Tab-separated table of C-alpha atoms in Angstrom:
chain	number	residue	atom	x	y	z
A	1	UNK	CA	-31.822	2.863	-23.310
A	2	UNK	CA	-30.454	4.707	-26.405
A	3	UNK	CA	-27.261	2.776	-26.193
A	4	UNK	CA	-28.934	-0.633	-26.107
A	5	UNK	CA	-31.338	0.210	-28.890
A	6	UNK	CA	-28.469	1.555	-31.035
A	7	UNK	CA	-26.555	-1.666	-30.531
A	8	UNK	CA	-29.574	-3.633	-31.905
A	9	UNK	CA	-30.239	-1.445	-34.954
A	10	UNK	CA	-26.526	-1.058	-35.871
A	11	UNK	CA	-26.282	-4.794	-36.682
A	12	UNK	CA	-29.874	-5.431	-37.726
A	13	UNK	CA	-30.116	-6.870	-41.207
A	14	UNK	CA	-26.343	-6.921	-41.971
A	15	UNK	CA	-26.329	-10.735	-42.189
A	16	UNK	CA	-28.401	-13.659	-40.806
A	17	UNK	CA	-26.315	-13.541	-37.599
A	18	UNK	CA	-24.062	-10.532	-37.728
A	19	UNK	CA	-22.817	-10.630	-34.112
A	20	UNK	CA	-22.058	-14.237	-33.679
A	21	UNK	CA	-18.951	-13.728	-31.637
A	22	UNK	CA	-20.257	-10.782	-29.595
A	23	UNK	CA	-23.785	-11.946	-29.049
A	24	UNK	CA	-23.670	-15.702	-29.372
A	25	UNK	CA	-25.934	-17.720	-31.614
A	26	UNK	CA	-29.063	-17.784	-29.389
A	27	UNK	CA	-29.093	-13.968	-29.031
A	28	UNK	CA	-28.427	-13.561	-32.773
A	29	UNK	CA	-31.416	-15.662	-33.583
A	30	UNK	CA	-33.567	-13.754	-31.144
A	31	UNK	CA	-32.443	-10.553	-32.841
A	32	UNK	CA	-33.908	-11.777	-36.166
A	33	UNK	CA	-37.347	-11.879	-34.450
A	34	UNK	CA	-37.238	-8.166	-33.496
A	35	UNK	CA	-36.082	-5.723	-30.791
A	36	UNK	CA	-38.335	-6.968	-27.963
A	37	UNK	CA	-37.415	-10.762	-28.265
A	38	UNK	CA	-33.756	-9.711	-28.470
A	39	UNK	CA	-34.043	-7.381	-25.425
A	40	UNK	CA	-35.861	-9.987	-23.326
A	41	UNK	CA	-33.542	-12.777	-24.186
A	42	UNK	CA	-31.793	-14.242	-20.962
A	43	UNK	CA	-28.429	-14.221	-22.727
A	44	UNK	CA	-28.448	-10.511	-23.684
A	45	UNK	CA	-25.359	-8.963	-22.207
A	46	UNK	CA	-26.021	-5.666	-24.037
A	47	UNK	CA	-27.797	-4.650	-20.849
A	48	UNK	CA	-25.737	-2.924	-18.187
A	49	UNK	CA	-22.541	-2.983	-20.255
A	50	UNK	CA	-21.293	0.269	-18.658
A	51	UNK	CA	-21.556	-0.903	-15.071
A	52	UNK	CA	-19.779	-4.169	-15.910
A	53	UNK	CA	-16.943	-2.233	-17.505
A	54	UNK	CA	-16.496	0.108	-14.575
A	55	UNK	CA	-16.288	-2.780	-12.097
A	56	UNK	CA	-12.759	-3.237	-13.597
A	57	UNK	CA	-13.221	-7.006	-13.355
A	58	UNK	CA	-11.346	-7.164	-16.652
A	59	UNK	CA	-8.150	-6.259	-14.827
A	60	UNK	CA	-8.630	-9.132	-12.289
A	61	UNK	CA	-9.978	-11.800	-14.592
A	62	UNK	CA	-7.770	-14.868	-15.271
A	63	UNK	CA	-6.115	-15.666	-18.574
A	64	UNK	CA	-8.499	-16.965	-21.203
A	65	UNK	CA	-8.629	-20.730	-21.826
A	66	UNK	CA	-9.010	-19.802	-25.506
A	67	UNK	CA	-7.035	-17.500	-27.726
A	68	UNK	CA	-8.257	-13.970	-28.095
A	69	UNK	CA	-10.557	-13.841	-31.097
A	70	UNK	CA	-8.958	-10.667	-32.456
A	71	UNK	CA	-5.265	-11.086	-31.721
A	72	UNK	CA	-4.953	-14.841	-31.843
A	73	UNK	CA	-2.927	-14.701	-28.558
A	74	UNK	CA	-3.697	-15.489	-24.933
A	75	UNK	CA	-4.493	-12.228	-23.190
A	76	UNK	CA	-6.091	-11.102	-19.963
A	77	UNK	CA	-9.785	-11.688	-20.030
A	78	UNK	CA	-10.807	-8.117	-20.847
A	79	UNK	CA	-13.789	-9.504	-22.794
A	80	UNK	CA	-15.579	-10.250	-19.462
A	81	UNK	CA	-16.408	-6.528	-19.311
A	82	UNK	CA	-16.930	-6.077	-23.070
A	83	UNK	CA	-18.719	-7.650	-26.004
A	84	UNK	CA	-17.408	-11.217	-26.633
A	85	UNK	CA	-20.142	-13.518	-25.479
A	86	UNK	CA	-18.048	-16.723	-25.148
A	87	UNK	CA	-15.710	-15.050	-22.607
A	88	UNK	CA	-18.253	-12.784	-20.989
A	89	UNK	CA	-20.692	-15.654	-20.266
A	90	UNK	CA	-17.874	-17.931	-18.990
A	91	UNK	CA	-16.521	-15.280	-16.638
A	92	UNK	CA	-19.733	-13.776	-15.196
A	93	UNK	CA	-21.446	-17.238	-14.738
A	94	UNK	CA	-18.494	-18.383	-12.642
A	95	UNK	CA	-18.324	-15.009	-10.819
A	96	UNK	CA	-21.972	-15.314	-9.744
A	97	UNK	CA	-22.254	-19.162	-9.721
A	98	UNK	CA	-25.349	-18.831	-11.856
A	99	UNK	CA	-26.143	-19.778	-15.471
A	100	UNK	CA	-27.351	-17.241	-18.003
A	101	UNK	CA	-30.589	-19.164	-18.539
A	102	UNK	CA	-31.227	-19.165	-14.770
A	103	UNK	CA	-31.479	-15.369	-14.855
A	104	UNK	CA	-27.995	-13.984	-14.510
A	105	UNK	CA	-28.614	-10.865	-16.538
A	106	UNK	CA	-31.540	-9.849	-14.375
A	107	UNK	CA	-29.541	-10.751	-11.248
A	108	UNK	CA	-26.788	-8.368	-12.223
A	109	UNK	CA	-29.434	-5.693	-13.019
A	110	UNK	CA	-30.530	-5.827	-9.343
A	111	UNK	CA	-27.108	-6.314	-7.776
A	112	UNK	CA	-26.095	-3.386	-5.590
A	113	UNK	CA	-22.575	-4.775	-5.250
A	114	UNK	CA	-21.775	-4.332	-8.901
A	115	UNK	CA	-23.060	-0.719	-8.750
A	116	UNK	CA	-20.895	-0.085	-5.661
A	117	UNK	CA	-17.862	-1.523	-7.383
A	118	UNK	CA	-18.434	0.630	-10.438
A	119	UNK	CA	-18.815	3.814	-8.255
A	120	UNK	CA	-15.671	2.990	-6.394
A	121	UNK	CA	-13.862	2.815	-9.742
A	122	UNK	CA	-15.241	6.188	-10.737
A	123	UNK	CA	-14.150	7.713	-7.416
A	124	UNK	CA	-10.651	6.302	-7.320
A	125	UNK	CA	-9.493	5.965	-10.959
A	126	UNK	CA	-11.036	8.970	-12.694
A	127	UNK	CA	-10.366	12.670	-11.986
A	128	UNK	CA	-13.358	13.783	-14.009
A	129	UNK	CA	-16.310	12.072	-15.667
A	130	UNK	CA	-18.600	13.847	-18.097
A	131	UNK	CA	-21.823	12.780	-19.784
A	132	UNK	CA	-22.298	12.650	-23.489
A	133	UNK	CA	-25.920	13.740	-23.362
A	134	UNK	CA	-24.752	16.774	-21.263
A	135	UNK	CA	-21.701	17.503	-23.491
A	136	UNK	CA	-21.695	21.273	-23.210
A	137	UNK	CA	-22.331	21.163	-19.448
A	138	UNK	CA	-19.546	18.598	-19.039
A	139	UNK	CA	-17.120	20.830	-20.846
A	140	UNK	CA	-18.045	23.833	-18.706
A	141	UNK	CA	-17.520	21.818	-15.476
A	142	UNK	CA	-14.266	20.458	-16.752
A	143	UNK	CA	-13.073	23.935	-17.590
A	144	UNK	CA	-13.950	25.132	-14.104
A	145	UNK	CA	-11.813	22.393	-12.600
A	146	UNK	CA	-8.911	23.543	-14.708
A	147	UNK	CA	-9.462	27.131	-13.597
A	148	UNK	CA	-10.658	28.184	-17.015
A	149	UNK	CA	-13.841	29.687	-18.461
A	150	UNK	CA	-15.319	27.993	-21.515
A	151	UNK	CA	-16.318	30.564	-24.041
A	152	UNK	CA	-17.176	28.175	-26.777
A	153	UNK	CA	-20.547	26.507	-27.435
A	154	UNK	CA	-20.312	23.041	-28.999
A	155	UNK	CA	-23.184	22.327	-31.348
A	156	UNK	CA	-23.520	18.608	-30.876
A	157	UNK	CA	-26.468	18.469	-33.259
A	158	UNK	CA	-24.334	19.752	-36.137
A	159	UNK	CA	-21.464	17.509	-35.200
A	160	UNK	CA	-23.721	14.456	-35.484
A	161	UNK	CA	-24.570	15.447	-39.076
A	162	UNK	CA	-21.036	14.394	-40.087
A	163	UNK	CA	-21.953	10.758	-39.571
A	164	UNK	CA	-22.006	8.754	-42.725
A	165	UNK	CA	-25.210	7.837	-44.528
A	166	UNK	CA	-24.876	4.231	-43.399
A	167	UNK	CA	-25.895	5.275	-39.942
A	168	UNK	CA	-29.288	6.660	-41.121
A	169	UNK	CA	-31.162	3.368	-40.540
A	170	UNK	CA	-30.229	3.463	-36.844
A	171	UNK	CA	-31.996	6.741	-36.358
A	172	UNK	CA	-34.991	5.649	-38.248
A	173	UNK	CA	-35.234	2.345	-36.380
A	174	UNK	CA	-34.935	4.102	-33.020
A	175	UNK	CA	-37.787	6.440	-33.983
A	176	UNK	CA	-40.060	3.413	-34.519
A	177	UNK	CA	-39.410	1.911	-31.130
A	178	UNK	CA	-42.569	2.028	-28.929
A	179	UNK	CA	-42.592	3.649	-25.516
A	180	UNK	CA	-43.413	0.351	-23.870
A	181	UNK	CA	-40.320	-1.228	-25.372
A	182	UNK	CA	-38.213	1.769	-24.232
A	183	UNK	CA	-39.675	1.362	-20.676
A	184	UNK	CA	-38.933	-2.362	-20.745
A	185	UNK	CA	-35.328	-1.793	-21.789
A	186	UNK	CA	-34.927	0.933	-19.157
A	187	UNK	CA	-36.108	-1.541	-16.472
A	188	UNK	CA	-33.452	-3.998	-17.580
A	189	UNK	CA	-30.655	-1.437	-17.242
A	190	UNK	CA	-31.165	-0.253	-13.677
A	191	UNK	CA	-27.519	-0.751	-12.766
A	192	UNK	CA	-26.356	1.392	-15.669
A	193	UNK	CA	-28.924	4.063	-14.727
A	194	UNK	CA	-27.699	4.021	-11.176
A	195	UNK	CA	-24.146	4.988	-12.148
A	196	UNK	CA	-25.468	7.498	-14.752
A	197	UNK	CA	-27.516	9.197	-12.025
A	198	UNK	CA	-24.486	9.174	-9.783
A	199	UNK	CA	-22.270	10.750	-12.294
A	200	UNK	CA	-24.845	13.358	-13.224
A	201	UNK	CA	-25.405	14.279	-9.575
A	202	UNK	CA	-21.624	14.732	-9.110
A	203	UNK	CA	-21.453	16.750	-12.301
A	204	UNK	CA	-24.118	19.302	-11.413
A	205	UNK	CA	-22.517	19.947	-8.022
A	206	UNK	CA	-19.394	21.400	-9.749
A	207	UNK	CA	-19.610	25.156	-10.356
A	208	UNK	CA	-19.315	26.463	-13.929
A	209	UNK	CA	-17.137	29.538	-13.400
A	210	UNK	CA	-14.059	30.056	-11.267
A	211	UNK	CA	-14.002	32.496	-8.375
Protein backbone atom coordinates (compact mmCIF):
# COMPACT_ATOMS: atom_id res chain seq x y z
CA UNK A 1 0.00 0.00 0.00
CA UNK A 2 2.71 2.47 1.00
CA UNK A 3 4.70 1.80 -2.17
CA UNK A 4 1.71 2.48 -4.43
CA UNK A 5 0.68 5.62 -2.53
CA UNK A 6 4.26 6.89 -2.57
CA UNK A 7 4.45 6.47 -6.34
CA UNK A 8 1.35 8.59 -6.74
CA UNK A 9 2.43 11.45 -4.47
CA UNK A 10 6.02 11.49 -5.69
CA UNK A 11 4.85 12.67 -9.12
CA UNK A 12 1.70 14.53 -8.13
CA UNK A 13 1.76 18.14 -9.27
CA UNK A 14 5.18 18.06 -10.95
CA UNK A 15 3.61 18.77 -14.37
CA UNK A 16 0.25 18.21 -16.08
CA UNK A 17 1.30 14.66 -16.96
CA UNK A 18 4.61 13.92 -15.25
CA UNK A 19 4.81 10.18 -15.92
CA UNK A 20 3.72 10.02 -19.55
CA UNK A 21 6.21 7.30 -20.51
CA UNK A 22 5.87 5.29 -17.31
CA UNK A 23 2.12 5.61 -16.76
CA UNK A 24 0.72 6.35 -20.21
CA UNK A 25 -1.58 9.28 -20.96
CA UNK A 26 -4.88 7.75 -19.69
CA UNK A 27 -3.37 6.98 -16.28
CA UNK A 28 -1.65 10.37 -16.14
CA UNK A 29 -4.98 12.09 -16.74
CA UNK A 30 -6.65 9.95 -14.07
CA UNK A 31 -3.91 11.00 -11.65
CA UNK A 32 -4.89 14.63 -12.05
CA UNK A 33 -8.32 13.74 -10.62
CA UNK A 34 -6.90 12.31 -7.40
CA UNK A 35 -5.56 9.17 -5.78
CA UNK A 36 -8.71 7.05 -5.97
CA UNK A 37 -9.43 7.61 -9.71
CA UNK A 38 -5.75 6.88 -10.39
CA UNK A 39 -5.74 3.73 -8.23
CA UNK A 40 -8.96 2.42 -9.79
CA UNK A 41 -7.91 3.04 -13.38
CA UNK A 42 -7.79 -0.20 -15.45
CA UNK A 43 -4.39 0.75 -16.90
CA UNK A 44 -2.69 1.23 -13.54
CA UNK A 45 0.36 -1.03 -13.54
CA UNK A 46 1.60 0.48 -10.28
CA UNK A 47 -0.30 -2.37 -8.64
CA UNK A 48 1.67 -5.58 -8.04
CA UNK A 49 4.92 -4.25 -9.48
CA UNK A 50 6.97 -6.44 -7.13
CA UNK A 51 5.39 -9.74 -8.11
CA UNK A 52 5.76 -8.91 -11.82
CA UNK A 53 9.43 -8.16 -11.27
CA UNK A 54 10.08 -11.43 -9.43
CA UNK A 55 8.46 -13.52 -12.17
CA UNK A 56 11.68 -12.78 -14.10
CA UNK A 57 9.61 -12.41 -17.26
CA UNK A 58 11.98 -9.62 -18.23
CA UNK A 59 14.69 -12.22 -18.84
CA UNK A 60 12.46 -14.19 -21.21
CA UNK A 61 10.74 -11.33 -23.03
CA UNK A 62 11.47 -10.76 -26.72
CA UNK A 63 13.43 -7.84 -28.12
CA UNK A 64 11.43 -4.61 -28.20
CA UNK A 65 9.89 -3.51 -31.45
CA UNK A 66 10.81 0.03 -30.42
CA UNK A 67 14.06 1.49 -29.21
CA UNK A 68 14.58 1.64 -25.49
CA UNK A 69 13.32 5.02 -24.30
CA UNK A 70 16.43 5.63 -22.19
CA UNK A 71 19.32 4.17 -24.18
CA UNK A 72 18.03 4.68 -27.71
CA UNK A 73 19.02 1.08 -28.50
CA UNK A 74 17.13 -2.16 -28.94
CA UNK A 75 17.42 -4.12 -25.71
CA UNK A 76 15.70 -7.08 -24.01
CA UNK A 77 12.26 -6.08 -22.88
CA UNK A 78 13.09 -5.48 -19.24
CA UNK A 79 10.34 -2.86 -19.16
CA UNK A 80 7.71 -5.61 -19.07
CA UNK A 81 8.50 -5.99 -15.38
CA UNK A 82 9.16 -2.34 -14.68
CA UNK A 83 7.67 1.09 -15.27
CA UNK A 84 7.43 1.82 -18.98
CA UNK A 85 3.76 1.62 -19.91
CA UNK A 86 4.17 1.20 -23.67
CA UNK A 87 6.29 -1.93 -23.23
CA UNK A 88 4.61 -3.29 -20.12
CA UNK A 89 1.14 -3.10 -21.63
CA UNK A 90 2.31 -4.64 -24.90
CA UNK A 91 4.04 -7.55 -23.17
CA UNK A 92 1.47 -8.43 -20.51
CA UNK A 93 -1.58 -8.09 -22.76
CA UNK A 94 0.00 -10.62 -25.13
CA UNK A 95 1.11 -12.82 -22.24
CA UNK A 96 -2.46 -13.09 -20.93
CA UNK A 97 -4.29 -12.57 -24.25
CA UNK A 98 -6.33 -9.88 -22.52
CA UNK A 99 -6.55 -6.12 -22.96
CA UNK A 100 -5.93 -3.63 -20.17
CA UNK A 101 -9.46 -2.26 -20.44
CA UNK A 102 -10.87 -5.80 -20.19
CA UNK A 103 -9.50 -6.09 -16.65
CA UNK A 104 -5.94 -7.36 -17.04
CA UNK A 105 -4.66 -5.59 -13.91
CA UNK A 106 -7.33 -7.21 -11.74
CA UNK A 107 -6.77 -10.57 -13.45
CA UNK A 108 -3.07 -10.48 -12.53
CA UNK A 109 -4.04 -9.52 -8.99
CA UNK A 110 -5.94 -12.82 -8.68
CA UNK A 111 -3.54 -15.03 -10.63
CA UNK A 112 -1.93 -17.70 -8.45
CA UNK A 113 0.42 -18.62 -11.31
CA UNK A 114 2.18 -15.26 -11.19
CA UNK A 115 2.57 -15.59 -7.42
CA UNK A 116 3.99 -19.11 -7.78
CA UNK A 117 6.45 -17.90 -10.43
CA UNK A 118 7.64 -15.10 -8.15
CA UNK A 119 8.07 -17.47 -5.19
CA UNK A 120 10.05 -19.88 -7.38
CA UNK A 121 12.39 -17.02 -8.26
CA UNK A 122 12.84 -16.13 -4.60
CA UNK A 123 13.58 -19.77 -3.76
CA UNK A 124 16.03 -20.46 -6.58
CA UNK A 125 17.79 -17.16 -7.31
CA UNK A 126 18.15 -15.49 -3.90
CA UNK A 127 20.15 -16.76 -0.95
CA UNK A 128 18.49 -14.32 1.44
CA UNK A 129 15.62 -11.84 1.19
CA UNK A 130 14.93 -9.23 3.86
CA UNK A 131 12.09 -6.78 4.38
CA UNK A 132 12.55 -3.02 4.50
CA UNK A 133 9.81 -2.58 7.12
CA UNK A 134 11.63 -5.18 9.24
CA UNK A 135 15.10 -3.79 8.61
CA UNK A 136 16.63 -4.52 12.01
CA UNK A 137 15.15 -8.01 12.12
CA UNK A 138 16.35 -8.69 8.58
CA UNK A 139 19.91 -7.70 9.53
CA UNK A 140 19.83 -9.97 12.58
CA UNK A 141 18.63 -12.94 10.51
CA UNK A 142 21.23 -12.24 7.83
CA UNK A 143 23.95 -12.07 10.47
CA UNK A 144 22.85 -15.43 11.86
CA UNK A 145 23.14 -17.08 8.45
CA UNK A 146 26.68 -15.72 8.23
CA UNK A 147 27.48 -17.14 11.67
CA UNK A 148 27.70 -13.69 13.21
CA UNK A 149 25.93 -11.82 16.00
CA UNK A 150 24.65 -8.35 15.17
CA UNK A 151 25.51 -5.95 17.99
CA UNK A 152 24.38 -2.80 16.21
CA UNK A 153 20.91 -1.29 16.21
CA UNK A 154 20.04 0.55 13.03
CA UNK A 155 17.82 3.56 13.70
CA UNK A 156 15.78 3.61 10.52
CA UNK A 157 13.76 6.60 11.73
CA UNK A 158 16.90 8.75 12.02
CA UNK A 159 18.18 7.53 8.68
CA UNK A 160 14.98 8.64 7.00
CA UNK A 161 15.53 12.20 8.25
CA UNK A 162 18.42 12.53 5.83
CA UNK A 163 15.99 12.65 2.93
CA UNK A 164 15.83 16.00 1.19
CA UNK A 165 13.09 18.53 1.82
CA UNK A 166 11.58 17.83 -1.59
CA UNK A 167 10.27 14.51 -0.22
CA UNK A 168 8.21 16.22 2.49
CA UNK A 169 5.06 16.49 0.34
CA UNK A 170 5.00 12.70 -0.03
CA UNK A 171 4.73 12.15 3.71
CA UNK A 172 2.07 14.82 4.09
CA UNK A 173 0.06 13.45 1.19
CA UNK A 174 0.21 9.91 2.58
CA UNK A 175 -1.06 11.12 5.97
CA UNK A 176 -4.18 12.49 4.29
CA UNK A 177 -5.10 9.21 2.57
CA UNK A 178 -8.32 7.79 3.99
CA UNK A 179 -8.52 4.31 5.48
CA UNK A 180 -11.04 3.29 2.83
CA UNK A 181 -8.61 4.28 0.07
CA UNK A 182 -5.85 2.32 1.78
CA UNK A 183 -8.06 -0.76 2.01
CA UNK A 184 -9.01 -0.37 -1.64
CA UNK A 185 -5.36 -0.21 -2.73
CA UNK A 186 -4.52 -3.18 -0.52
CA UNK A 187 -7.24 -5.23 -2.21
CA UNK A 188 -5.71 -4.39 -5.60
CA UNK A 189 -2.26 -5.63 -4.56
CA UNK A 190 -3.09 -9.11 -3.29
CA UNK A 191 -0.33 -10.70 -5.37
CA UNK A 192 2.32 -8.39 -3.90
CA UNK A 193 0.99 -9.08 -0.40
CA UNK A 194 1.18 -12.81 -1.05
CA UNK A 195 4.92 -12.73 -1.73
CA UNK A 196 5.45 -10.24 1.12
CA UNK A 197 3.74 -12.62 3.55
CA UNK A 198 5.74 -15.52 2.14
CA UNK A 199 9.06 -13.70 2.62
CA UNK A 200 8.13 -12.58 6.12
CA UNK A 201 7.14 -16.10 7.17
CA UNK A 202 10.47 -17.43 5.90
CA UNK A 203 12.29 -14.61 7.68
CA UNK A 204 10.80 -15.21 11.12
CA UNK A 205 11.69 -18.91 10.91
CA UNK A 206 15.42 -18.07 10.85
CA UNK A 207 16.99 -17.91 14.35
CA UNK A 208 18.66 -14.67 15.43
CA UNK A 209 21.74 -16.00 17.23
CA UNK A 210 24.15 -18.80 16.29
CA UNK A 211 24.50 -21.91 18.41
